[in-house]
Short mmCIF file of C-alpha atoms in Angstrom, two decimals:
data_model
loop_
_atom_site.label_atom_id
_atom_site.label_comp_id
_atom_site.label_asym_id
_atom_site.label_seq_id
_atom_site.Cartn_x
_atom_site.Cartn_y
_atom_site.Cartn_z
CA UNK A 128 56.15 261.99 89.22
CA UNK A 129 55.20 261.69 85.59
CA UNK A 130 56.30 258.50 83.84
CA UNK A 131 57.23 258.12 80.21
CA UNK A 132 57.79 254.71 78.66
CA UNK A 133 59.37 253.66 75.40
CA UNK A 134 58.98 250.46 73.47
CA UNK A 135 61.00 248.61 72.49
CA UNK A 136 63.98 249.22 74.73
CA UNK A 137 66.25 247.84 72.07
CA UNK A 138 65.85 246.61 68.52
CA UNK A 139 68.09 245.07 65.90
CA UNK A 140 66.99 245.19 62.29
CA UNK A 141 68.32 244.59 58.82
CA UNK A 142 69.30 247.43 56.54
CA UNK A 143 66.38 248.61 54.46
CA UNK A 144 63.66 247.71 56.91
CA UNK A 145 61.54 250.12 58.93
CA UNK A 146 61.39 250.30 62.70
CA UNK A 147 58.71 251.90 64.85
CA UNK A 148 59.45 253.24 68.33
CA UNK A 149 56.63 254.11 70.70
CA UNK A 150 56.69 256.77 73.38
CA UNK A 151 53.90 256.78 75.93
CA UNK A 152 53.03 259.04 78.81
CA UNK A 153 51.67 256.62 81.37
CA UNK A 154 49.99 258.77 83.97
CA UNK A 155 49.49 262.10 82.29
CA UNK A 156 48.45 263.63 79.01
CA UNK A 157 51.21 265.06 76.87
CA UNK A 158 50.28 267.59 74.24
CA UNK A 159 53.93 267.95 73.30
CA UNK A 160 56.57 265.27 72.99
CA UNK A 161 60.16 265.60 71.88
CA UNK A 162 62.36 263.09 70.08
CA UNK A 163 66.09 263.14 70.68
CA UNK A 164 68.94 261.16 69.22
CA UNK A 165 72.10 260.36 71.15
CA UNK A 166 75.27 259.03 69.57
CA UNK A 167 77.73 257.09 71.73
CA UNK A 168 79.44 259.28 74.29
CA UNK A 169 77.74 262.37 72.93
CA UNK A 170 74.95 264.64 73.96
CA UNK A 171 71.31 264.54 73.01
CA UNK A 172 70.31 266.23 69.80
CA UNK A 173 66.73 267.27 69.31
CA UNK A 174 65.28 265.70 66.18
CA UNK A 175 61.72 266.93 66.23
CA UNK A 176 58.88 268.26 68.31
CA UNK A 177 55.67 266.30 68.18
CA UNK A 178 52.34 267.98 68.86
CA UNK A 179 49.16 266.00 69.31
CA UNK A 180 46.93 266.23 66.31
CA UNK A 181 49.30 268.17 64.12
CA UNK A 182 52.42 267.67 62.06
CA UNK A 183 55.74 267.38 63.81
CA UNK A 184 58.28 270.18 63.65
CA UNK A 185 61.65 268.89 62.55
CA UNK A 186 65.02 270.38 63.39
CA UNK A 187 67.28 271.49 60.61
CA UNK A 188 69.08 268.60 58.99
CA UNK A 189 66.61 265.93 60.09
CA UNK A 190 64.93 264.15 57.18
CA UNK A 191 61.21 264.19 57.80
CA UNK A 192 60.60 261.49 55.21
CA UNK A 193 63.04 259.19 56.92
CA UNK A 194 62.00 259.82 60.49
CA UNK A 195 58.21 259.73 60.50
CA UNK A 196 56.56 261.04 63.65
CA UNK A 197 52.94 260.54 64.55
CA UNK A 198 51.29 261.94 67.66
CA UNK A 199 47.82 260.49 67.34
CA UNK A 200 46.73 260.76 70.95
CA UNK A 201 47.57 262.68 74.09
CA UNK A 202 49.51 259.72 75.46
CA UNK A 203 51.27 258.28 72.45
CA UNK A 204 53.83 259.45 69.93
CA UNK A 205 55.62 257.16 67.50
CA UNK A 206 58.86 257.53 65.61
CA UNK A 207 59.30 255.35 62.54
CA UNK A 208 62.75 255.04 61.04
CA UNK A 209 62.07 254.17 57.42
CA UNK A 210 64.49 252.20 55.28
CA UNK A 211 66.97 252.08 58.10
CA UNK A 212 70.68 252.00 57.41
CA UNK A 213 73.66 251.34 59.71
CA UNK A 214 74.25 255.07 60.13
CA UNK A 215 70.82 255.31 61.76
CA UNK A 216 72.03 253.13 64.61
CA UNK A 217 71.72 255.24 67.72
CA UNK A 218 69.98 255.72 71.04
CA UNK A 219 66.61 257.39 70.58
CA UNK A 220 65.01 259.12 73.55
CA UNK A 221 61.64 260.78 73.83
CA UNK A 222 60.43 263.26 76.38
CA UNK A 223 57.11 264.85 77.21
CA UNK A 224 55.54 267.80 78.90
CA UNK A 225 52.42 267.37 80.96
CA UNK A 226 49.25 268.93 79.68
CA UNK A 227 49.64 271.63 82.31
CA UNK A 228 53.03 272.64 80.97
CA UNK A 229 52.00 276.00 79.66
CA UNK A 230 54.78 277.59 81.63
CA UNK A 231 58.35 277.27 80.39
CA UNK A 232 59.53 276.36 83.86
CA UNK A 233 57.89 272.99 83.72
CA UNK A 234 59.92 269.83 83.47
CA UNK A 235 60.37 267.53 80.54
CA UNK A 236 60.02 263.91 81.54
CA UNK A 237 62.23 261.51 79.64
CA UNK A 238 61.64 257.97 78.50
CA UNK A 239 64.27 255.28 79.10
CA UNK A 240 65.39 255.31 75.48
CA UNK A 241 65.48 252.82 72.61
CA UNK A 242 68.74 251.49 71.26
CA UNK A 243 68.51 250.84 67.55
CA UNK A 244 71.12 248.74 65.80
CA UNK A 245 70.90 248.41 62.03
CA UNK A 246 72.92 245.58 60.52
CA UNK B 163 70.86 281.59 70.23
CA UNK B 164 71.40 279.67 73.40
CA UNK B 165 74.16 277.19 74.15
CA UNK B 166 75.67 275.21 76.98
CA UNK B 167 79.31 274.34 77.61
CA UNK B 168 80.32 271.67 80.05
CA UNK B 169 83.98 271.86 80.99
CA UNK B 170 85.54 268.46 81.32
CA UNK B 171 84.12 265.46 79.56
CA UNK B 172 85.29 263.21 82.37
CA UNK B 173 85.66 263.93 86.07
CA UNK B 174 87.01 261.42 88.56
CA UNK B 175 86.69 261.80 92.32
CA UNK B 176 87.22 259.59 95.33
CA UNK B 177 84.29 258.38 97.36
CA UNK B 178 83.49 260.99 99.98
CA UNK B 179 85.16 263.81 98.06
CA UNK B 180 83.52 266.94 96.73
CA UNK B 181 81.87 266.70 93.34
CA UNK B 182 82.03 269.74 91.08
CA UNK B 183 80.71 269.59 87.54
CA UNK B 184 80.98 272.78 85.56
CA UNK B 185 78.40 274.29 83.26
CA UNK B 186 78.45 277.65 81.51
CA UNK B 187 75.63 278.92 79.38
CA UNK B 188 75.06 281.50 76.72
CA UNK B 189 71.69 283.13 76.41
CA UNK B 190 70.41 286.47 75.21
CA UNK B 191 67.41 286.21 77.52
CA UNK B 192 67.07 285.05 81.13
CA UNK B 193 67.64 281.31 80.98
CA UNK B 194 65.98 278.34 82.54
CA UNK B 195 68.68 275.82 83.42
CA UNK B 196 68.56 272.13 84.19
CA UNK B 197 70.85 269.34 85.29
CA UNK B 198 70.02 265.78 84.27
CA UNK B 199 71.71 262.49 85.14
CA UNK B 200 71.88 259.51 82.83
CA UNK B 201 72.82 256.03 83.95
CA UNK B 202 74.08 253.54 81.32
CA UNK B 203 71.44 252.61 78.73
CA UNK B 204 68.80 254.64 80.49
CA UNK B 205 66.96 257.86 79.86
CA UNK B 206 67.52 261.12 81.66
CA UNK B 207 66.45 261.92 85.18
CA UNK B 208 66.05 265.48 86.36
CA UNK B 209 68.38 266.40 89.21
CA UNK B 210 67.39 270.02 89.63
CA UNK B 211 66.34 273.12 87.75
CA UNK B 212 66.71 276.88 87.96
CA UNK B 213 63.66 278.86 86.96
CA UNK B 214 64.53 282.42 87.99
CA UNK B 215 63.62 282.06 91.65
CA UNK B 216 66.30 281.21 94.22
CA UNK B 217 69.80 281.19 92.76
CA UNK B 218 70.88 278.24 94.90
CA UNK B 219 68.89 275.24 93.83
CA UNK B 220 68.76 271.99 95.73
CA UNK B 221 67.99 268.78 93.93
CA UNK B 222 67.73 265.09 94.50
CA UNK B 223 70.48 262.80 95.83
CA UNK B 224 72.20 265.63 97.69
CA UNK B 225 73.09 267.65 94.59
CA UNK B 226 72.78 271.39 94.35
CA UNK B 227 73.66 274.09 91.84
CA UNK B 228 74.11 277.82 92.01
CA UNK B 229 73.06 280.18 89.25
CA UNK B 230 75.61 282.97 88.84
CA UNK B 231 74.51 285.47 86.26
CA UNK B 232 77.76 287.44 86.36
CA UNK B 233 79.70 284.29 85.49
CA UNK B 234 77.00 282.77 83.26
CA UNK B 235 77.49 279.58 85.20
CA UNK B 236 75.36 276.87 86.75
CA UNK B 237 77.84 274.47 88.31
CA UNK B 238 76.63 271.27 89.96
CA UNK B 239 78.04 270.25 93.33
CA UNK B 240 77.70 267.56 95.93
CA UNK B 241 79.66 267.67 99.21
CA UNK B 242 80.43 263.96 99.38
CA UNK B 243 80.51 261.60 96.42
CA UNK B 244 78.96 258.18 96.59
CA UNK B 245 79.70 255.23 94.35
CA UNK B 246 76.13 255.37 93.08
CA UNK B 247 76.76 258.87 91.71
CA UNK B 248 78.86 257.46 88.89
CA UNK B 249 76.94 258.40 85.74
CA UNK B 250 76.78 260.89 82.89
CA UNK B 251 75.58 264.38 83.78
CA UNK B 252 74.05 266.82 81.34
CA UNK B 253 73.48 270.51 81.77
CA UNK B 254 70.73 272.01 79.63
CA UNK B 255 69.21 275.39 78.89
CA UNK B 256 65.66 275.90 77.81
CA UNK B 257 64.30 278.34 75.29
CA UNK B 258 62.41 280.98 77.22
CA UNK B 259 59.00 281.17 75.59
CA UNK B 260 58.17 284.34 77.53
CA UNK B 261 60.65 286.09 75.31
CA UNK B 262 59.43 284.68 72.05
CA UNK B 263 61.41 281.49 71.99
CA UNK B 264 59.85 278.56 70.23
CA UNK B 265 58.50 275.48 71.96
CA UNK B 266 60.88 275.63 74.86
CA UNK B 267 62.93 272.64 73.83
CA UNK B 268 66.09 271.81 75.73
CA UNK B 269 69.60 272.48 74.46
CA UNK B 270 72.08 270.11 76.05
CA UNK B 271 75.75 270.32 76.82
CA UNK B 272 78.00 267.47 75.72
CA UNK B 273 77.87 265.83 79.10
CA UNK B 274 80.36 265.03 81.84
CA UNK B 275 81.04 261.48 82.87
CA UNK B 276 81.55 261.20 86.61
CA UNK B 277 83.63 258.33 87.95
CA UNK B 278 83.84 257.62 91.67
CA UNK B 279 86.82 255.72 93.00
CA UNK B 280 86.50 253.65 96.17
#
């Protein structure tokens, strides 16, 4: 099956610094990647949809200037949390469709997640 | 708008007992439904999906789910629980792009934590 990786798996940073999280599709090309955020003991909330070569589409309430998304290639999307604060601490998960996912029945493949802790 | 409701945030069963995790959905168009499992500090793994074909869907690890349109339900079951089944389970519905939905992103329920007692 399709494999999605994330790096780093966990990161601790100081308040005010920026953190970049990478999401890679290892054995397929992903024209569309999704970024989710999961608070402890809660469900996943979609933050944004990342399309290769174009600007990301953000969900309502998500600050695009704070959560910068870049999808520069068919196998890599990055999420940068700028000027991170303790309230940004969360579990960030990406997912991807394969490049053949033109049908809505196709599966999203999820990365293992990145746990961000902002001190 | 579409939504998913998972009844019971925590379900506890004995090893070998039936597992039943409930999921009800709301959708104005025919839905595509998914069940995912999440182990601690890991991403999500697809268990099974309903995509408008057979209403009884079989997935990995012995799980299955039945789509019941009249009840707007997609409950997940497994005849005999194993200790390794202890995890968080998420039901999700997907925007149906055939009916003009956007992108087809997933909308998740709040999750049900399954505990298995020895």
